[in-house]
Amino acid sequence: MSWERQITIKSAQEIEIMRQAGRINAEALAAAKSVARPGATTADLNAAAEEVLRKYGCYSPFKGYPGPTPYPASTNVSVNEELVHGIPGKRKLKEGDIVSVDCGTVYEGFVADSAITFGVGQVSETARKLMEVTEGALYAGIAKMVVGNHLGDVSAAIQQYVESRGYYVTREYTGHGVGREMHEGPQVPNYGQPGRGLILRSGMTIALEPMVLVGTPMTRVMPDLWTVKSADGSLTGHFEHSVAVTENGPYILTTLDEGQSAGRNANVQL
C-alpha cells in the first residue's frame, strides 16, 4: 500500500481530539525536560513523561512498537550525536549535553507526536545555534502547510532554512502523517523541491520533524538496532509538531494550553 493511499482526512471533531492528545503530549515533554539535569538518567526523563500519560489515562504508541525488537519505552531520549530513537536507560546526563525527547500520546483513539531538543545547563555556542536552527526549520515548514500548497513546498522550506545556515538534514528519516495510527501517509522528507508532490488538503494531519546534523547528513544505527547517530559523531537536533492543515492555515496540535511549545527557544528566527 502506498503512503498516499494511507492518508486520512480528519473531521473538525477528530482534529480537536488530536488537539487534546497534543496538549497531553506537550505536557509529557515538558515534564521530561523539567527533570533533565546533570546526574539524571535518560530513564528518569522517560519516567517523568510516563507519569503525565498515566495521569490522563493515556499511553504512548512508541511502547512495544514493532522493529528489530519491540521498542521498550514511551519516549525516545537521544543525547548529543544521537539523532533519533535513543532508548532511555542508565546513561547519566552531564552539563553541556543536548537532549532530544520524542514522545507520542494516544487519546480517545488518536495519536499526537512531537519532539523537542534542549540543553542541560550551559551548552556550547555550536549546540545553541543547532537547536535554534532545527526549531526554526520546523516553523518554516509549518508555515507552508497551507491548503493548495504541495508537500514539496514544505520539504523545501525546511531544507533551505537548514542548509542556508550551514547545517545538514537527514535524508534517511522523514516526517509523516498521523491520526488513528502513529505513521500514516504522506511521508514528508526534510528536503525537496517547491511545487512538487502531493497537494495539501484541509483535514490532513502531519507530524513534521526536522532532524538536523552539524557535520554530515549521514547516519548509522547502533548495535541496539534502534538508536541512530550521526556518522561522524557530530551534534544533532530534532524538533517535531503534529499539525493539521485547515482552511484557516496550519493548526499546531502539540502545544501546551497557552499555545507554547514544550521546548521553544526564545531566539528562534522565523
GROMACS .gro file of C-alpha atoms in nm:
model
  270
    1MET     CA    1   0.000   0.000   0.000
    2SER     CA    2   0.141   0.340  -0.095
    3TRP     CA    3   0.182   0.620   0.157
    4GLU     CA    4  -0.062   0.833  -0.043
    5ARG     CA    5  -0.339   0.574  -0.014
    6GLN     CA    6  -0.290   0.569   0.361
    7ILE     CA    7  -0.374   0.939   0.401
    8THR     CA    8  -0.683   1.001   0.612
    9ILE     CA    9  -0.874   1.329   0.615
   10LYS     CA   10  -0.987   1.426   0.966
   11SER     CA   11  -1.310   1.598   1.058
   12ALA     CA   12  -1.307   1.911   1.273
   13GLN     CA   13  -1.417   1.699   1.569
   14GLU     CA   14  -1.136   1.448   1.514
   15ILE     CA   15  -0.882   1.729   1.488
   16GLU     CA   16  -0.998   1.862   1.824
   17ILE     CA   17  -0.950   1.518   1.979
   18MET     CA   18  -0.598   1.522   1.836
   19ARG     CA   19  -0.551   1.867   1.991
   20GLN     CA   20  -0.635   1.721   2.331
   21ALA     CA   21  -0.383   1.442   2.271
   22GLY     CA   22  -0.133   1.709   2.167
   23ARG     CA   23  -0.174   1.908   2.486
   24ILE     CA   24  -0.106   1.597   2.690
   25ASN     CA   25   0.195   1.514   2.475
   26ALA     CA   26   0.337   1.863   2.522
   27GLU     CA   27   0.290   1.832   2.898
   28ALA     CA   28   0.475   1.499   2.894
   29LEU     CA   29   0.766   1.656   2.706
   30ALA     CA   30   0.773   1.950   2.947
   31ALA     CA   31   0.784   1.704   3.239
   32ALA     CA   32   1.077   1.518   3.084
   33LYS     CA   33   1.262   1.844   3.028
   34SER     CA   34   1.198   1.955   3.388
   35VAL     CA   35   1.396   1.663   3.534
   36ALA     CA   36   1.689   1.692   3.293
   37ARG     CA   37   1.988   1.799   3.499
   38PRO     CA   38   2.343   1.670   3.548
   39GLY     CA   39   2.325   1.325   3.707
   40ALA     CA   40   1.971   1.247   3.590
   41THR     CA   41   1.942   0.939   3.372
   42THR     CA   42   1.765   0.918   3.041
   43ALA     CA   43   1.531   0.670   3.212
   44ASP     CA   44   1.437   0.947   3.458
   45LEU     CA   45   1.317   1.161   3.168
   46ASN     CA   46   1.111   0.873   3.030
   47ALA     CA   47   0.958   0.812   3.373
   48ALA     CA   48   0.855   1.176   3.406
   49ALA     CA   49   0.680   1.166   3.070
   50GLU     CA   50   0.509   0.836   3.153
   51GLU     CA   51   0.375   0.983   3.478
   52VAL     CA   52   0.193   1.251   3.279
   53LEU     CA   53   0.047   0.995   3.040
   54ARG     CA   54  -0.079   0.786   3.331
   55LYS     CA   55  -0.239   1.094   3.488
   56TYR     CA   56  -0.459   1.132   3.182
   57GLY     CA   57  -0.520   0.762   3.130
   58CYS     CA   58  -0.319   0.766   2.807
   59TYR     CA   59  -0.036   0.560   2.669
   60SER     CA   60   0.244   0.605   2.418
   61PRO     CA   61   0.228   0.429   2.081
   62PHE     CA   62   0.607   0.405   2.099
   63LYS     CA   63   0.599   0.136   2.368
   64GLY     CA   64   0.604  -0.205   2.205
   65TYR     CA   65   0.636  -0.053   1.858
   66PRO     CA   66   0.749  -0.331   1.623
   67GLY     CA   67   1.103  -0.324   1.496
   68PRO     CA   68   1.419  -0.529   1.532
   69THR     CA   69   1.295  -0.573   1.888
   70PRO     CA   70   0.973  -0.425   2.034
   71TYR     CA   71   1.054  -0.070   2.147
   72PRO     CA   72   1.079  -0.080   2.529
   73ALA     CA   73   0.986   0.276   2.638
   74SER     CA   74   0.728   0.552   2.597
   75THR     CA   75   0.979   0.807   2.467
   76ASN     CA   76   1.295   0.831   2.263
   77VAL     CA   77   1.570   1.009   2.457
   78SER     CA   78   1.866   1.088   2.231
   79VAL     CA   79   2.178   1.267   2.355
   80ASN     CA   80   2.431   1.478   2.160
   81GLU     CA   81   2.530   1.280   1.849
   82GLU     CA   82   2.221   1.056   1.882
   83LEU     CA   83   1.972   1.182   1.625
   84VAL     CA   84   1.661   0.973   1.698
   85HIS     CA   85   1.530   0.656   1.862
   86GLY     CA   86   1.758   0.662   2.165
   87ILE     CA   87   1.638   0.408   2.421
   88PRO     CA   88   1.606   0.553   2.774
   89GLY     CA   89   1.827   0.380   3.026
   90LYS     CA   90   2.109   0.424   3.275
   91ARG     CA   91   2.302   0.690   3.083
   92LYS     CA   92   2.358   0.992   3.308
   93LEU     CA   93   2.327   1.340   3.166
   94LYS     CA   94   2.608   1.586   3.216
   95GLU     CA   95   2.650   1.963   3.196
   96GLY     CA   96   2.659   2.076   2.834
   97ASP     CA   97   2.470   1.781   2.685
   98ILE     CA   98   2.187   1.845   2.444
   99VAL     CA   99   1.893   1.608   2.468
  100SER     CA  100   1.618   1.529   2.219
  101VAL     CA  101   1.300   1.380   2.363
  102ASP     CA  102   1.034   1.242   2.129
  103CYS     CA  103   0.701   1.130   2.271
  104GLY     CA  104   0.367   1.005   2.142
  105THR     CA  105   0.027   1.005   2.311
  106VAL     CA  106  -0.285   0.804   2.229
  107TYR     CA  107  -0.603   0.980   2.347
  108GLU     CA  108  -0.952   0.856   2.252
  109GLY     CA  109  -0.805   0.657   1.967
  110PHE     CA  110  -0.597   0.935   1.811
  111VAL     CA  111  -0.222   0.994   1.822
  112ALA     CA  112  -0.020   1.309   1.888
  113ASP     CA  113   0.353   1.300   1.820
  114SER     CA  114   0.611   1.571   1.895
  115ALA     CA  115   0.973   1.621   1.995
  116ILE     CA  116   1.196   1.886   2.150
  117THR     CA  117   1.570   1.936   2.191
  118PHE     CA  118   1.715   2.124   2.488
  119GLY     CA  119   2.038   2.177   2.674
  120VAL     CA  120   2.148   2.052   3.014
  121GLY     CA  121   2.288   2.356   3.193
  122GLN     CA  122   2.523   2.571   2.987
  123VAL     CA  123   2.579   2.443   2.634
  124SER     CA  124   2.829   2.534   2.364
  125GLU     CA  125   2.760   2.801   2.105
  126THR     CA  126   2.752   2.526   1.842
  127ALA     CA  127   2.482   2.342   2.034
  128ARG     CA  128   2.279   2.658   2.092
  129LYS     CA  129   2.283   2.751   1.724
  130LEU     CA  130   2.198   2.396   1.621
  131MET     CA  131   1.889   2.392   1.843
  132GLU     CA  132   1.774   2.731   1.714
  133VAL     CA  133   1.819   2.627   1.351
  134THR     CA  134   1.640   2.295   1.400
  135GLU     CA  135   1.341   2.456   1.566
  136GLY     CA  136   1.336   2.742   1.317
  137ALA     CA  137   1.326   2.488   1.034
  138LEU     CA  138   1.021   2.327   1.194
  139TYR     CA  139   0.831   2.655   1.190
  140ALA     CA  140   0.949   2.733   0.838
  141GLY     CA  141   0.795   2.405   0.727
  142ILE     CA  142   0.476   2.460   0.926
  143ALA     CA  143   0.427   2.799   0.758
  144LYS     CA  144   0.400   2.618   0.424
  145MET     CA  145   0.130   2.376   0.545
  146VAL     CA  146  -0.143   2.567   0.365
  147VAL     CA  147  -0.432   2.430   0.160
  148GLY     CA  148  -0.325   2.417  -0.206
  149ASN     CA  149   0.048   2.405  -0.138
  150HIS     CA  150   0.250   2.100  -0.235
  151LEU     CA  151   0.436   1.873   0.005
  152GLY     CA  152   0.749   1.976  -0.178
  153ASP     CA  153   0.691   2.334  -0.062
  154VAL     CA  154   0.704   2.214   0.299
  155SER     CA  155   1.010   1.995   0.250
  156ALA     CA  156   1.197   2.260   0.052
  157ALA     CA  157   1.132   2.524   0.319
  158ILE     CA  158   1.290   2.301   0.582
  159GLN     CA  159   1.588   2.216   0.364
  160GLN     CA  160   1.651   2.575   0.263
  161TYR     CA  161   1.629   2.701   0.620
  162VAL     CA  162   1.878   2.442   0.744
  163GLU     CA  163   2.126   2.436   0.459
  164SER     CA  164   2.139   2.815   0.421
  165ARG     CA  165   2.272   2.822   0.777
  166GLY     CA  166   2.542   2.563   0.711
  167TYR     CA  167   2.378   2.254   0.862
  168TYR     CA  168   2.251   1.926   0.718
  169VAL     CA  169   1.914   1.750   0.709
  170THR     CA  170   1.891   1.373   0.729
  171ARG     CA  171   1.796   1.201   0.405
  172GLU     CA  172   1.701   0.876   0.578
  173TYR     CA  173   1.423   0.971   0.820
  174THR     CA  174   1.109   1.171   0.748
  175GLY     CA  175   0.801   1.335   0.886
  176HIS     CA  176   0.474   1.150   0.836
  177GLY     CA  177   0.100   1.163   0.851
  178VAL     CA  178  -0.051   1.098   1.194
  179GLY     CA  179  -0.401   1.018   1.316
  180ARG     CA  180  -0.552   0.693   1.433
  181GLU     CA  181  -0.211   0.545   1.355
  182MET     CA  182   0.124   0.694   1.451
  183HIS     CA  183   0.254   0.652   1.097
  184GLU     CA  184   0.007   0.738   0.824
  185GLY     CA  185   0.060   0.892   0.482
  186PRO     CA  186   0.208   1.104   0.349
  187GLN     CA  187   0.581   1.082   0.405
  188VAL     CA  188   0.732   1.430   0.436
  189PRO     CA  189   1.109   1.437   0.378
  190ASN     CA  190   1.315   1.723   0.517
  191TYR     CA  191   1.435   1.806   0.166
  192GLY     CA  192   1.254   1.857  -0.161
  193GLN     CA  193   1.156   2.083  -0.447
  194PRO     CA  194   0.887   2.354  -0.433
  195GLY     CA  195   0.577   2.286  -0.640
  196ARG     CA  196   0.628   1.909  -0.640
  197GLY     CA  197   0.442   1.630  -0.469
  198LEU     CA  198   0.100   1.587  -0.313
  199ILE     CA  199  -0.130   1.888  -0.285
  200LEU     CA  200  -0.226   1.969   0.075
  201ARG     CA  201  -0.596   1.945   0.162
  202SER     CA  202  -0.790   2.062   0.465
  203GLY     CA  203  -0.811   1.786   0.725
  204MET     CA  204  -0.467   1.639   0.663
  205THR     CA  205  -0.268   1.592   0.985
  206ILE     CA  206   0.108   1.560   0.962
  207ALA     CA  207   0.388   1.517   1.215
  208LEU     CA  208   0.655   1.744   1.073
  209GLU     CA  209   1.000   1.676   1.216
  210PRO     CA  210   1.326   1.834   1.103
  211MET     CA  211   1.625   1.624   1.207
  212VAL     CA  212   1.940   1.831   1.170
  213LEU     CA  213   2.310   1.744   1.189
  214VAL     CA  214   2.615   1.967   1.232
  215GLY     CA  215   2.873   1.777   1.029
  216THR     CA  216   2.713   1.538   0.781
  217PRO     CA  217   2.374   1.418   0.655
  218MET     CA  218   2.488   1.058   0.705
  219THR     CA  219   2.379   0.842   0.999
  220ARG     CA  220   2.445   0.498   1.142
  221VAL     CA  221   2.238   0.263   1.354
  222MET     CA  222   2.383   0.140   1.683
  223PRO     CA  223   2.405  -0.224   1.797
  224ASP     CA  224   2.078  -0.191   1.993
  225LEU     CA  225   1.921  -0.168   1.642
  226TRP     CA  226   1.719   0.141   1.740
  227THR     CA  227   1.948   0.432   1.828
  228VAL     CA  228   2.052   0.642   1.526
  229LYS     CA  229   2.369   0.854   1.549
  230SER     CA  230   2.542   1.099   1.317
  231ALA     CA  231   2.801   0.910   1.112
  232ASP     CA  232   3.079   1.148   1.218
  233GLY     CA  233   2.982   1.183   1.585
  234SER     CA  234   2.877   1.548   1.544
  235LEU     CA  235   2.587   1.705   1.731
  236THR     CA  236   2.227   1.658   1.616
  237GLY     CA  237   1.890   1.818   1.685
  238HIS     CA  238   1.526   1.714   1.645
  239PHE     CA  239   1.204   1.915   1.676
  240GLU     CA  240   0.857   1.793   1.584
  241HIS     CA  241   0.495   1.909   1.595
  242SER     CA  242   0.178   1.739   1.482
  243VAL     CA  243  -0.001   1.991   1.262
  244ALA     CA  244  -0.344   1.999   1.094
  245VAL     CA  245  -0.394   2.162   0.755
  246THR     CA  246  -0.709   2.377   0.779
  247GLU     CA  247  -0.889   2.638   0.572
  248ASN     CA  248  -0.762   2.892   0.825
  249GLY     CA  249  -0.399   2.787   0.791
  250PRO     CA  250  -0.177   2.544   0.982
  251TYR     CA  251  -0.306   2.441   1.326
  252ILE     CA  252  -0.032   2.319   1.562
  253LEU     CA  253  -0.180   2.042   1.776
  254THR     CA  254   0.108   1.964   2.011
  255THR     CA  255   0.143   2.277   2.224
  256LEU     CA  256   0.059   2.345   2.585
  257ASP     CA  257  -0.270   2.509   2.687
  258GLU     CA  258  -0.129   2.858   2.640
  259GLY     CA  259  -0.017   2.770   2.289
  260GLN     CA  260   0.352   2.745   2.382
  261SER     CA  261   0.579   2.466   2.268
  262ALA     CA  262   0.721   2.248   2.544
  263GLY     CA  263   1.071   2.336   2.426
  264ARG     CA  264   1.054   2.670   2.244
  265ASN     CA  265   1.381   2.861   2.220
  266ALA     CA  266   1.349   3.237   2.261
  267ASN     CA  267   1.595   3.325   1.985
  268VAL     CA  268   1.447   3.121   1.700
  269GLN     CA  269   1.445   3.325   1.379
  270LEU     CA  270   1.138   3.256   1.167
   0.00000   0.00000   0.00000
